[in-house]
Each structure stands twice: as C-alpha cells, then as structure tokens.
Amino acid sequence: MKLAIIGTGYVGLTTGTCLAELGHQVTCIDNDPEKLEKLKKSESPIFEPGLEELMVKNTQSGRLTFSDQIATAVKDSEVIFICVNTPPKNDGHADLKYVEQVAREIAQAINSDYKVIVDKSTVPVKTAEKVRETILRYSVDEAKFDVVSNPEFLREGSAVKDTLEPDRIVIGVDDDKAKKKMLAVYQPLIDKTQAPVKIVSVKSAELIKHGANTFLATKISFANLIAKTCEEAGADALEVLEAIGLDTRIGNQFLNPGIGFGGSCFPKDIAAYKKTLEVLDIDSSLVDAVEKINQQATDDFVHKIEKELWVLDGKQIGILGLSFKPNTDDIRNSPAIKVIEKLKKDGAKIRAYDPEAMENAKKVITGIEYDTDPYKIAKKAEALIICTEWDEFKKLDLTKIKELMSTPVIFDGRNIFDPKKVKALDFKYFGIGR
Ligand code: UDX
Ligand code: UDX
C-alpha cells in the first residue's frame, strides 16, 4: 500500500521505517530541513537501536523515501499517518497546533480518492473529531475520507522491537471501509506475529493510549512509594517489589523505583489526561498523587545527597547518565537534568558522562564539564551519582573507581549495584529504598 507519514520524529521515523519493512511504499514527510538532509542520506537523526540499519535497507529497496512535499504525499497515498509532536502547554493541555496545521495541509491537498487519515500522535479524547471538522472546513475538493485513531506503544530505546513485535495493535475506527484499509496496513504484521488486534471506537482508542501511559506511570510512582516506606522502615524495596510483582495479577514490569520517570511522554500525557478529567468534571486526585510522588522521588534523591555531603559548595561531583532512560540519546524531561540543576544551585562542581546523550545535553545543561568516560568522571570526585541505568555502568571496575575517587561515595539513583558488594569494597553506598 502507499502510505504517508507526516512528522518524522521518534514516532514517525520508527513507524514509517517499520511499515516499509513490512512491504509498504512509505513517504515520510518533515518540515525540518536539517533533519530531512540527514534522513535523505539514510542517517538517523536519533540514536535508536536497529533503526538506521532498517532505514538503509528500505531506502535501498525503494520502499522508503523522505520529503517535505506534504501535498504530493497526500495525493499519492491511501493512508496518511499524523505523527507530529503534541507538546504540553503551560496549563497542561496538549498543544494541538501542529496537528491542526497538518490537518489543514492535508485538507488542501486531498483529492477525490478515498483517504484514511490516522492520528498516531498521542492526543486527548475527541481529537479525531476535531481533525475531521478541520479537514471538512479547509477542503478544496469534495473530500472522501475517514479519520481513525491508531495509537503507538513504542518505548524509546526499544522502539523498533516494540513496533515489529507489538503486545497489541489498537485500531479506533467508526467506519467499515476505513477498518478494512487499516487491517490491510497491519495484515503483514498480524500474520508474522499473531499480535492481538483490538478494533474499537475512535474515542476508545484515544483513551486507551492515555489510560495505558497513566497506569504505567502509576505503577512507577507506587514502586517509589514502597521504596520510601522501605527506607524509613529498614526493609529492602527490591525484595518487596519483586515478591509483589510475582502475583500474576500485578506483574513485575515497571516496578523499578528510581529518581522518577521522565521522557517526552509520561509527564506530558499525565498532564493532558488530568485536563481531560477536569473538562469532564471528574476527580483527578489519583493522578495528582502519581505526579506528586514522581516529583518527590527526584527531590528525595537530592536531599539524600545534600544530607550526606553536607556542604556542596566547591565539591567535585561525578554524574553518570543524562538520558531519561538507557539506550536513547533523548534528554527530554530527564530526571538527571533536575538533579544536576539542584546540585549546581548548591555550588557543586559537576562533571558528567553519558554514552549517547552528551551532544543533546550540552545544548541544555550548561555550566558543567563533560568527559568521555566514567573513569575520568570518577577522578578526584567526592561522590558519584548514577542517574541512568546504562549497561556500561553496571560493568564498571569499582575497585578502579574507588582508587580514582577522592572520597568513595555512590548515590545509585537506579539501583544498578548490589549494596553488599559495593559496601564490601568500602564504598559508602546509597540506593533507592534499600
Ligand atoms: C510525537 C508526539 O509528541 C507524541 O505525543 C506522540 O506520542 C508521538 O509523536 P515524537 O515523535 O517524540 O512524539 O516527536 P518529535 O520527535 O518532536 O517529532 C515530531 C516531528 O514532526 C519533528 O521531526 C518535526 O520536525 C515534525 N513536524 C512538526 C512537522 O513535520 N510538521 C509540523 O507542523 C510539526
Ligand atoms: C512510554 C511508554 O512506555 C510507551 O508505551 C509509550 O508509547 C511512550 O511512553 P518511553 O517514555 O519511551 O515510553 O519510555 P519508558 O520505558 O516507558 O520509560 C519512561 C520513564 O519511566 C523513564 O524515565 C524510565 O526511567 C522510567 N521508569 C520506567 C522507571 O522509573 N521505573 C520503571 O520501572 C520503568
């Protein structure tokens, strides 16, 4: 099938590349000239395991192309995926100006061939309705089209795998013709993976995405609450949460306590879901608590550091990990940034390292030094702080680290080390809930 992807960011690029891999003819559109230049050379503008290889393969086969010509792509395609960003406004509402802009551009390019317009970006319930109204308002031709919702559930760092081996495919569609088109798009993936397909109403699909992300964030905040209880009571959060997660009704994924969740999705989607609750006059205290505990997780971590090191002014502190999670170069809403900003205010001298996110970090976090490997970060440091659980950090030679440090103190914000082993090496060690 001929498909168009509008917005070639984390979601659009992964979706477009994977749909080409499934055999479709895909045109990816973006209005950022710098990004397009890279994409046309089959270079991925983001670090995402396995993505660039698939881009190269599908570009060479002619199934994947990149362009800024939205009108041509709309005219040529049967199904058009809207994948532009939906950032939060100051009041928490999702800012849908890019979605509206793209809907208008689609409307002006649409011809009399039947089109399916797909909301792939995470949007509040009833957005598809607005997209439909917008297209009707700005259409030149007598448009024949349907708007469907097809949320993605990919995680950064495992985006390709999540797309090609999905837990489920959700298609929100209120019309039979559009349903047949969407099933045809996904048929190769369904045949290959036997992934369950949920055909639901458009509004249900929109709510499934916000519901899933809010539930996952709730699980993480719950784990952080248990971790705090363990710290105060003298129990071990990992033992407690592992045993809780063995109950198959609960499951052990997304129960890792830490310094809080970040990224471009959870904080934004929770804020947007809260606005939906407000609009529908529904109490949001459960979601308020999830946000509050998340903020506390970062604050408590910083307090722990301040309490142990006492005066931070002039102290050399090493930071390992800047991305909001491992296997990505993305630093959007990374808890590491919040930790660094607070320690900077206390006057600490900070040196930081991340395997992939340093270029992005340098644009946002100034007034600190960066270095090229963890051992250089440890040199003369009075404390080492783990903010992201990269595998590279789990394999560090701690004996060497201890020799390099000025005073051997580790604040492990992601519980990557075994406290017993680290303490046996004479480190002073602080984990989360341990
Ligand atoms: C986006 C949404 O923000 C998010 O809600 C959803 O869950 C997934 O899609 P992401 O892919 O991470 O997230 O966004 P981003 O990496 O910012 O990519 C958006 C792309 O759209 C950018 O490359 C941008 O240049 C492009 N864009 C934006 C357009 O081509 N046209 C526009 O009008 C606006
Ligand atoms: C999330 C959803 O998982 C995905 O389905 C959706 O499509 C987009 O939003 P993403 O933000 O890429 O994906 O990463 P995710 O793995 O969910 O991690 C989000 C944050 O939660 C990270 O900061 C991570 O460190 C944190 N986290 C995750 C925890 O603190 N504990 C956990 O147990 C899991």
Short mmCIF file of C-alpha atoms and ligand atoms in Angstrom, two decimals:
data_model
loop_
_atom_site.label_atom_id
_atom_site.label_comp_id
_atom_site.label_asym_id
_atom_site.label_seq_id
_atom_site.Cartn_x
_atom_site.Cartn_y
_atom_site.Cartn_z
CA MET A 1 0.00 0.00 0.00
CA LYS A 2 1.06 3.60 -0.49
CA LEU A 3 1.40 5.31 2.90
CA ALA A 4 2.41 8.80 4.07
CA ILE A 5 3.89 9.67 7.47
CA ILE A 6 3.62 13.34 8.44
CA GLY A 7 6.20 14.22 11.11
CA THR A 8 9.37 12.14 11.13
CA GLY A 9 10.43 12.31 14.79
CA TYR A 10 10.93 9.41 17.20
CA VAL A 11 7.48 8.02 16.48
CA GLY A 12 7.08 8.91 12.80
CA LEU A 13 10.51 7.68 11.73
CA THR A 14 10.17 4.37 13.57
CA THR A 15 6.61 3.83 12.33
CA GLY A 16 7.45 4.74 8.72
CA THR A 17 10.58 2.61 8.60
CA CYS A 18 8.83 -0.41 10.12
CA LEU A 19 5.84 -0.09 7.75
CA ALA A 20 8.29 -0.07 4.81
CA GLU A 21 9.96 -3.14 6.31
CA LEU A 22 6.53 -4.83 6.24
CA GLY A 23 6.39 -4.24 2.47
CA HIS A 24 4.54 -0.94 2.10
CA GLN A 25 5.58 2.03 -0.02
CA VAL A 26 6.19 4.78 2.54
CA THR A 27 6.87 8.51 2.14
CA CYS A 28 7.98 10.24 5.35
CA ILE A 29 7.38 13.99 5.47
CA ASP A 30 9.07 16.51 7.75
CA ASN A 31 9.31 20.30 7.67
CA ASP A 32 12.71 20.49 9.39
CA PRO A 33 15.30 20.95 6.58
CA GLU A 34 18.27 19.89 8.74
CA LYS A 35 16.55 16.66 9.73
CA LEU A 36 15.50 15.95 6.15
CA GLU A 37 19.03 16.30 4.87
CA LYS A 38 20.16 13.53 7.23
CA LEU A 39 17.13 11.35 6.53
CA LYS A 40 17.73 11.52 2.78
CA LYS A 41 21.23 10.14 3.38
CA SER A 42 19.65 7.29 5.42
CA GLU A 43 21.19 8.71 8.59
CA SER A 44 19.01 8.51 11.67
CA PRO A 45 18.81 11.88 13.48
CA ILE A 46 18.21 9.96 16.73
CA PHE A 47 20.01 7.12 18.49
CA GLU A 48 17.61 4.20 18.43
CA PRO A 49 18.94 0.61 18.35
CA GLY A 50 18.41 -1.11 14.96
CA LEU A 51 16.66 1.86 13.33
CA GLU A 52 19.38 3.10 10.99
CA GLU A 53 20.05 -0.39 9.58
CA LEU A 54 16.36 -0.74 8.69
CA MET A 55 16.32 2.78 7.17
CA VAL A 56 19.27 1.92 4.91
CA LYS A 57 17.75 -1.41 3.87
CA ASN A 58 14.34 0.04 3.00
CA THR A 59 15.68 3.16 1.32
CA GLN A 60 17.85 0.98 -0.91
CA SER A 61 14.87 -1.22 -1.78
CA GLY A 62 12.97 1.95 -2.80
CA ARG A 63 10.16 1.38 -0.29
CA LEU A 64 11.15 4.28 1.99
CA THR A 65 11.56 7.88 0.85
CA PHE A 66 11.80 11.25 2.62
CA SER A 67 10.43 14.60 1.50
CA ASP A 68 8.95 17.94 2.60
CA GLN A 69 6.21 17.79 -0.04
CA ILE A 70 3.15 17.06 2.05
CA ALA A 71 0.68 17.77 -0.77
CA THR A 72 2.25 15.26 -3.16
CA ALA A 73 2.46 12.62 -0.43
CA VAL A 74 -1.21 13.12 0.50
CA LYS A 75 -2.33 12.89 -3.14
CA ASP A 76 -0.30 9.70 -3.71
CA SER A 77 -1.24 7.85 -0.51
CA GLU A 78 -4.17 5.71 0.60
CA VAL A 79 -3.42 6.07 4.30
CA ILE A 80 -1.87 9.16 5.93
CA PHE A 81 -0.43 8.95 9.46
CA ILE A 82 -0.21 12.15 11.53
CA CYS A 83 2.89 11.76 13.75
CA VAL A 84 3.75 15.37 14.63
CA ASN A 85 4.58 16.38 18.18
CA THR A 86 1.87 17.30 20.69
CA PRO A 87 3.82 19.19 23.38
CA PRO A 88 2.27 20.31 26.66
CA LYS A 89 1.05 23.90 27.05
CA ASN A 90 1.86 25.75 30.28
CA ASP A 91 -1.51 24.78 31.76
CA GLY A 92 -1.01 21.05 30.98
CA HIS A 93 -3.34 20.87 27.95
CA ALA A 94 -1.82 19.12 24.93
CA ASP A 95 -0.89 21.73 22.34
CA LEU A 96 -2.56 20.53 19.14
CA LYS A 97 -1.43 23.35 16.88
CA TYR A 98 0.83 21.10 14.78
CA VAL A 99 -1.93 18.50 14.41
CA GLU A 100 -4.32 21.25 13.30
CA GLN A 101 -1.74 22.69 10.90
CA VAL A 102 -1.14 19.27 9.34
CA ALA A 103 -4.91 18.61 9.12
CA ARG A 104 -5.28 21.88 7.19
CA GLU A 105 -2.43 20.98 4.83
CA ILE A 106 -3.95 17.54 4.26
CA ALA A 107 -7.33 19.17 3.57
CA GLN A 108 -5.87 21.44 0.92
CA ALA A 109 -4.08 18.54 -0.82
CA ILE A 110 -6.84 15.97 -0.59
CA ASN A 111 -8.40 14.88 -3.88
CA SER A 112 -11.45 12.82 -4.67
CA ASP A 113 -9.69 9.48 -3.99
CA TYR A 114 -10.76 7.94 -0.68
CA LYS A 115 -8.20 8.54 2.10
CA VAL A 116 -7.79 7.28 5.63
CA ILE A 117 -6.25 9.88 7.96
CA VAL A 118 -4.69 8.31 11.05
CA ASP A 119 -3.99 10.03 14.36
CA LYS A 120 -0.80 8.30 15.54
CA SER A 121 0.41 11.04 17.88
CA THR A 122 -0.84 10.82 21.44
CA VAL A 123 -3.81 13.15 21.67
CA PRO A 124 -6.71 13.75 24.06
CA VAL A 125 -10.02 12.01 23.50
CA LYS A 126 -12.18 13.69 20.80
CA THR A 127 -9.17 14.99 18.81
CA ALA A 128 -10.09 12.85 15.76
CA GLU A 129 -13.45 14.61 15.72
CA LYS A 130 -11.66 17.96 15.53
CA VAL A 131 -9.32 16.72 12.80
CA ARG A 132 -12.36 15.62 10.79
CA GLU A 133 -14.05 19.02 11.21
CA THR A 134 -10.83 20.82 10.24
CA ILE A 135 -10.42 18.80 7.05
CA LEU A 136 -14.02 19.45 6.06
CA ARG A 137 -13.58 23.17 6.75
CA TYR A 138 -10.44 23.58 4.63
CA SER A 139 -11.03 21.02 1.89
CA VAL A 140 -10.98 22.28 -1.66
CA ASP A 141 -12.20 19.08 -3.26
CA GLU A 142 -15.28 17.33 -2.05
CA ALA A 143 -13.25 15.18 0.29
CA LYS A 144 -13.93 11.48 0.77
CA PHE A 145 -12.08 10.43 3.88
CA ASP A 146 -12.26 8.94 7.37
CA VAL A 147 -10.26 9.83 10.46
CA VAL A 148 -9.11 6.92 12.63
CA SER A 149 -7.04 6.62 15.80
CA ASN A 150 -4.15 4.16 15.88
CA PRO A 151 -2.00 4.85 18.95
CA GLU A 152 1.57 3.63 19.16
CA PHE A 153 3.00 1.99 22.26
CA LEU A 154 6.69 2.09 21.35
CA ARG A 155 9.27 2.90 24.00
CA GLU A 156 12.37 4.85 23.16
CA GLY A 157 15.40 2.57 23.30
CA SER A 158 13.39 -0.41 22.04
CA ALA A 159 11.18 1.38 19.51
CA VAL A 160 11.87 -0.92 16.53
CA LYS A 161 11.30 -4.08 18.54
CA ASP A 162 8.14 -2.67 20.13
CA THR A 163 6.78 -1.78 16.67
CA LEU A 164 7.65 -5.06 14.96
CA GLU A 165 6.71 -7.27 17.94
CA PRO A 166 3.76 -5.40 19.49
CA ASP A 167 1.80 -6.61 22.52
CA ARG A 168 -1.33 -5.48 20.69
CA ILE A 169 -2.49 -3.38 17.75
CA VAL A 170 -5.23 -0.88 18.58
CA ILE A 171 -7.36 0.48 15.75
CA GLY A 172 -10.03 3.03 16.61
CA VAL A 173 -12.40 3.25 13.69
CA ASP A 174 -16.08 4.08 13.24
CA ASP A 175 -16.41 3.05 9.59
CA ASP A 176 -16.13 -0.30 7.79
CA LYS A 177 -14.22 0.94 4.76
CA ALA A 178 -11.56 2.57 6.95
CA LYS A 179 -11.38 -0.57 9.09
CA LYS A 180 -10.60 -2.72 6.01
CA LYS A 181 -7.82 -0.30 4.94
CA MET A 182 -6.26 -0.27 8.43
CA LEU A 183 -6.38 -4.07 8.67
CA ALA A 184 -4.67 -4.24 5.26
CA VAL A 185 -1.90 -1.95 6.56
CA TYR A 186 -1.26 -4.23 9.53
CA GLN A 187 -2.01 -7.64 7.91
CA PRO A 188 1.70 -8.46 7.27
CA LEU A 189 2.48 -7.74 10.95
CA ILE A 190 -0.56 -9.69 12.17
CA ASP A 191 0.45 -12.70 10.00
CA LYS A 192 4.03 -12.52 11.25
CA THR A 193 3.44 -12.00 14.98
CA GLN A 194 -0.14 -13.10 15.65
CA ALA A 195 -0.40 -9.90 17.72
CA PRO A 196 -3.92 -9.37 19.07
CA VAL A 197 -5.85 -6.69 17.21
CA LYS A 198 -8.37 -4.58 19.09
CA ILE A 199 -10.86 -2.86 16.83
CA VAL A 200 -12.58 -0.23 18.95
CA SER A 201 -14.33 3.10 18.54
CA VAL A 202 -12.19 6.14 17.73
CA LYS A 203 -12.76 7.67 21.17
CA SER A 204 -11.90 4.40 22.94
CA ALA A 205 -8.61 4.17 21.04
CA GLU A 206 -7.70 7.71 22.05
CA LEU A 207 -8.38 6.88 25.70
CA ILE A 208 -6.51 3.56 25.58
CA LYS A 209 -3.26 5.45 24.98
CA HIS A 210 -3.70 7.97 27.79
CA GLY A 211 -5.02 5.21 30.05
CA ALA A 212 -2.05 2.90 29.39
CA ASN A 213 0.55 5.60 29.97
CA THR A 214 -1.15 6.86 33.13
CA PHE A 215 -1.37 3.31 34.51
CA LEU A 216 2.33 2.64 33.79
CA ALA A 217 3.29 5.91 35.47
CA THR A 218 1.08 4.95 38.43
CA LYS A 219 2.97 1.66 38.76
CA ILE A 220 6.29 3.53 38.88
CA SER A 221 5.04 6.02 41.48
CA PHE A 222 3.67 3.12 43.52
CA ALA A 223 7.13 1.48 43.40
CA ASN A 224 8.67 4.77 44.56
CA LEU A 225 6.19 4.97 47.45
CA ILE A 226 7.09 1.43 48.53
CA ALA A 227 10.79 2.34 48.22
CA LYS A 228 10.34 5.29 50.55
CA THR A 229 8.47 3.10 53.03
CA CYS A 230 11.32 0.57 52.89
CA GLU A 231 13.93 3.24 53.52
CA GLU A 232 12.11 4.51 56.61
CA ALA A 233 11.24 1.02 57.92
CA GLY A 234 14.55 -0.67 57.14
CA ALA A 235 13.25 -3.12 54.52
CA ASP A 236 14.62 -3.73 51.01
CA ALA A 237 12.46 -2.35 48.19
CA LEU A 238 13.81 -4.75 45.60
CA GLU A 239 12.90 -7.77 47.70
CA VAL A 240 9.48 -6.32 48.46
CA LEU A 241 8.64 -5.28 44.89
CA GLU A 242 9.94 -8.50 43.33
CA ALA A 243 7.65 -10.53 45.56
CA ILE A 244 4.71 -8.19 44.95
CA GLY A 245 5.29 -8.47 41.19
CA LEU A 246 5.26 -12.28 41.28
CA ASP A 247 1.49 -12.04 41.68
CA THR A 248 0.46 -12.52 38.04
CA ARG A 249 -2.35 -10.01 38.54
CA ILE A 250 0.31 -7.37 39.23
CA GLY A 251 3.32 -8.46 37.14
CA ASN A 252 6.90 -7.40 37.75
CA GLN A 253 7.42 -4.91 34.92
CA PHE A 254 7.52 -1.15 35.55
CA LEU A 255 8.00 -1.62 39.29
CA ASN A 256 11.56 -0.30 39.43
CA PRO A 257 11.92 2.53 41.93
CA GLY A 258 14.32 5.32 41.00
CA ILE A 259 14.70 9.06 40.70
CA GLY A 260 11.40 9.44 38.88
CA PHE A 261 10.03 8.92 35.39
CA GLY A 262 10.79 11.38 32.62
CA GLY A 263 10.77 11.45 28.84
CA SER A 264 8.60 13.13 26.27
CA CYS A 265 5.52 11.01 27.04
CA PHE A 266 4.62 10.19 30.65
CA PRO A 267 4.83 13.73 32.14
CA LYS A 268 3.03 15.26 29.14
CA ASP A 269 0.40 12.54 28.80
CA ILE A 270 -0.45 12.57 32.50
CA ALA A 271 -0.85 16.34 32.45
CA ALA A 272 -3.09 16.08 29.37
CA TYR A 273 -5.16 13.27 30.90
CA LYS A 274 -5.67 15.40 34.02
CA LYS A 275 -7.01 18.17 31.78
CA THR A 276 -9.42 15.68 30.20
CA LEU A 277 -10.64 14.75 33.69
CA GLU A 278 -11.06 18.43 34.53
CA VAL A 279 -13.05 19.08 31.36
CA LEU A 280 -15.27 16.07 32.11
CA ASP A 281 -15.63 17.17 35.76
CA ILE A 282 -14.02 14.03 37.19
CA ASP A 283 -11.85 13.99 40.33
CA SER A 284 -8.13 13.68 39.44
CA SER A 285 -6.60 13.03 42.87
CA LEU A 286 -5.20 9.61 41.90
CA VAL A 287 -3.28 11.16 39.00
CA ASP A 288 -2.27 14.18 41.16
CA ALA A 289 -0.65 11.75 43.60
CA VAL A 290 1.25 9.99 40.80
CA GLU A 291 2.73 13.32 39.71
CA LYS A 292 3.49 14.39 43.29
CA ILE A 293 5.29 11.14 44.17
CA ASN A 294 7.28 11.41 40.95
CA GLN A 295 8.49 14.89 41.84
CA GLN A 296 9.28 13.71 45.38
CA ALA A 297 11.40 10.85 44.02
CA THR A 298 13.80 13.36 42.45
CA ASP A 299 13.67 15.77 45.41
CA ASP A 300 14.30 12.99 47.97
CA PHE A 301 17.32 11.82 46.00
CA VAL A 302 18.84 15.29 46.02
CA HIS A 303 18.10 15.68 49.76
CA LYS A 304 19.89 12.39 50.38
CA ILE A 305 22.97 13.76 48.59
CA GLU A 306 22.79 17.10 50.41
CA LYS A 307 22.39 15.41 53.79
CA GLU A 308 25.38 13.10 53.30
CA LEU A 309 27.79 15.56 51.69
CA TRP A 310 26.70 18.49 53.90
CA VAL A 311 28.36 21.49 52.18
CA LEU A 312 28.23 21.05 48.42
CA ASP A 313 29.80 24.36 47.51
CA GLY A 314 33.01 23.66 45.58
CA LYS A 315 32.68 19.85 45.87
CA GLN A 316 33.56 17.79 42.78
CA ILE A 317 30.59 15.56 41.87
CA GLY A 318 30.52 12.97 39.08
CA ILE A 319 27.28 12.26 37.19
CA LEU A 320 26.83 9.05 35.20
CA GLY A 321 23.82 9.10 32.86
CA LEU A 322 21.95 12.04 31.35
CA SER A 323 19.28 10.48 29.13
CA PHE A 324 15.82 9.93 30.66
CA LYS A 325 16.33 6.16 30.29
CA PRO A 326 19.04 3.89 28.83
CA ASN A 327 19.52 3.14 25.10
CA THR A 328 18.42 6.56 23.92
CA ASP A 329 20.05 9.95 23.38
CA ASP A 330 16.82 11.68 24.45
CA ILE A 331 17.08 14.03 27.43
CA ARG A 332 13.55 15.49 27.29
CA ASN A 333 12.29 15.75 30.92
CA SER A 334 15.22 13.67 32.10
CA PRO A 335 15.35 13.47 35.93
CA ALA A 336 19.14 13.78 35.56
CA ILE A 337 18.67 17.39 34.44
CA LYS A 338 16.64 18.21 37.56
CA VAL A 339 19.26 16.59 39.82
CA ILE A 340 22.10 18.48 38.12
CA GLU A 341 20.29 21.83 38.26
CA LYS A 342 19.68 21.45 42.01
CA LEU A 343 23.26 20.43 42.77
CA LYS A 344 24.53 23.30 40.62
CA LYS A 345 22.48 25.72 42.73
CA ASP A 346 24.20 24.29 45.83
CA GLY A 347 27.53 25.25 44.24
CA ALA A 348 28.74 21.74 43.35
CA LYS A 349 31.33 21.37 40.58
CA ILE A 350 29.82 18.83 38.22
CA ARG A 351 31.41 16.58 35.63
CA ALA A 352 29.08 14.37 33.61
CA TYR A 353 29.14 11.50 31.13
CA ASP A 354 26.53 9.66 29.07
CA PRO A 355 27.21 7.08 26.33
CA GLU A 356 24.82 8.70 23.80
CA ALA A 357 23.13 11.82 25.19
CA MET A 358 26.04 14.23 25.67
CA GLU A 359 25.53 16.20 22.46
CA ASN A 360 21.87 16.82 23.32
CA ALA A 361 22.73 17.56 26.96
CA LYS A 362 25.35 20.19 26.04
CA LYS A 363 22.62 22.24 24.36
CA VAL A 364 20.53 22.30 27.54
CA ILE A 365 22.77 21.84 30.59
CA THR A 366 25.45 24.49 30.76
CA GLY A 367 27.92 25.45 33.49
CA ILE A 368 29.14 21.88 33.99
CA GLU A 369 32.00 19.87 32.49
CA TYR A 370 31.58 16.82 30.28
CA ASP A 371 34.07 13.99 29.88
CA THR A 372 34.45 10.98 27.67
CA ASP A 373 34.38 8.02 30.04
CA PRO A 374 33.18 7.05 33.52
CA TYR A 375 36.68 6.67 34.93
CA LYS A 376 37.53 10.28 34.04
CA ILE A 377 34.32 11.31 35.80
CA ALA A 378 35.35 9.38 38.93
CA LYS A 379 38.79 11.03 39.11
CA LYS A 380 39.01 13.18 42.26
CA ALA A 381 35.22 13.08 42.67
CA GLU A 382 33.80 13.30 46.19
CA ALA A 383 30.67 11.43 45.09
CA LEU A 384 29.47 9.51 42.08
CA ILE A 385 25.81 9.78 41.14
CA ILE A 386 24.06 7.26 38.85
CA CYS A 387 21.10 8.86 37.07
CA THR A 388 20.54 6.40 34.18
CA GLU A 389 20.96 2.61 34.22
CA TRP A 390 23.12 2.14 31.10
CA ASP A 391 24.61 -1.41 30.90
CA GLU A 392 28.06 0.19 30.58
CA PHE A 393 27.79 1.48 34.17
CA LYS A 394 26.77 -1.91 35.55
CA LYS A 395 30.08 -3.36 34.29
CA LEU A 396 32.36 -0.70 35.82
CA ASP A 397 35.52 -1.82 37.63
CA LEU A 398 34.57 -0.50 41.06
CA THR A 399 37.99 -1.18 42.57
CA LYS A 400 39.49 1.15 39.96
CA ILE A 401 36.70 3.68 40.51
CA LYS A 402 37.41 3.71 44.24
CA GLU A 403 41.11 4.35 43.71
CA LEU A 404 40.32 7.30 41.43
CA MET A 405 37.78 8.96 43.71
CA SER A 406 38.64 11.45 46.37
CA THR A 407 36.06 10.02 48.77
CA PRO A 408 34.28 6.80 47.76
CA VAL A 409 30.58 7.64 47.96
CA ILE A 410 27.99 6.34 45.47
CA PHE A 411 24.40 7.56 45.11
CA ASP A 412 22.76 4.96 42.92
CA GLY A 413 19.55 6.51 41.61
CA ARG A 414 18.66 3.42 39.57
CA ASN A 415 19.74 0.59 41.90
CA ILE A 416 22.27 -0.81 39.42
CA PHE A 417 24.69 -2.08 42.08
CA ASP A 418 24.36 -4.73 44.76
CA PRO A 419 24.70 -2.79 48.06
CA LYS A 420 26.50 -5.69 49.78
CA LYS A 421 29.17 -5.93 47.07
CA VAL A 422 29.73 -2.17 46.92
CA LYS A 423 29.91 -1.83 50.68
CA ALA A 424 32.40 -4.75 50.80
CA LEU A 425 34.68 -2.57 48.66
CA ASP A 426 34.42 0.12 51.36
CA PHE A 427 32.20 2.49 49.42
CA LYS A 428 29.59 4.48 51.23
CA TYR A 429 26.52 3.47 49.19
CA PHE A 430 23.02 4.93 48.91
CA GLY A 431 20.45 3.20 46.72
CA ILE A 432 16.70 3.77 46.38
CA GLY A 433 14.65 2.00 49.04
CA ARG A 434 17.49 -0.26 50.09
C1 UDX B 1 5.23 12.71 18.88
C2 UDX B 1 4.18 13.32 19.85
O1 UDX B 1 4.70 14.43 20.50
C3 UDX B 1 3.73 12.41 20.89
O2 UDX B 1 2.60 12.92 21.52
C4 UDX B 1 3.34 11.11 20.38
O3 UDX B 1 3.13 10.23 21.44
C5 UDX B 1 4.34 10.61 19.42
O4 UDX B 1 4.68 11.57 18.43
P1 UDX B 1 7.87 12.41 18.88
O5 UDX B 1 7.89 11.55 17.68
O6 UDX B 1 8.79 12.07 20.01
O7 UDX B 1 6.42 12.48 19.57
O8 UDX B 1 8.03 13.94 18.43
P2 UDX B 1 9.25 14.64 17.70
O9 UDX B 1 10.48 13.80 17.79
O10 UDX B 1 9.26 16.04 18.18
O11 UDX B 1 8.83 14.60 16.15
C6 UDX B 1 7.89 15.37 15.55
C7 UDX B 1 8.35 15.66 14.11
O12 UDX B 1 7.32 16.32 13.40
C8 UDX B 1 9.59 16.55 14.02
O13 UDX B 1 10.57 15.94 13.24
C9 UDX B 1 9.08 17.84 13.40
O14 UDX B 1 10.04 18.48 12.58
C10 UDX B 1 7.89 17.33 12.60
N1 UDX B 1 6.85 18.36 12.33
C11 UDX B 1 6.28 19.05 13.35
C12 UDX B 1 6.42 18.55 11.03
O15 UDX B 1 6.93 17.93 10.10
N2 UDX B 1 5.43 19.46 10.80
C13 UDX B 1 4.85 20.19 11.79
O16 UDX B 1 3.97 21.02 11.52
C14 UDX B 1 5.29 19.97 13.12
C1 UDX B 2 6.47 5.34 27.24
C2 UDX B 2 5.57 4.08 27.16
O1 UDX B 2 6.23 3.00 27.85
C3 UDX B 2 5.30 3.72 25.71
O2 UDX B 2 4.41 2.60 25.65
C4 UDX B 2 4.67 4.92 25.03
O3 UDX B 2 4.41 4.65 23.66
C5 UDX B 2 5.55 6.15 25.17
O4 UDX B 2 5.82 6.40 26.54
P1 UDX B 2 9.08 5.88 26.94
O5 UDX B 2 8.73 7.19 27.57
O6 UDX B 2 9.85 5.85 25.66
O7 UDX B 2 7.73 5.03 26.66
O8 UDX B 2 9.92 5.01 28.00
P2 UDX B 2 9.57 4.08 29.24
O9 UDX B 2 10.38 2.84 29.12
O10 UDX B 2 8.13 3.91 29.44
O11 UDX B 2 10.18 4.92 30.48
C6 UDX B 2 9.62 6.14 30.89
C7 UDX B 2 10.28 6.61 32.17
O12 UDX B 2 9.91 5.79 33.26
C8 UDX B 2 11.81 6.63 32.15
O13 UDX B 2 12.29 7.81 32.75
C9 UDX B 2 12.19 5.43 32.99
O14 UDX B 2 13.44 5.57 33.62
C10 UDX B 2 11.06 5.41 34.00
N1 UDX B 2 10.82 4.08 34.60
C11 UDX B 2 10.36 3.06 33.83
C12 UDX B 2 11.01 3.91 35.97
O15 UDX B 2 11.41 4.83 36.70
N2 UDX B 2 10.74 2.67 36.51
C13 UDX B 2 10.29 1.63 35.78
O16 UDX B 2 10.04 0.55 36.34
C14 UDX B 2 10.10 1.82 34.38
#
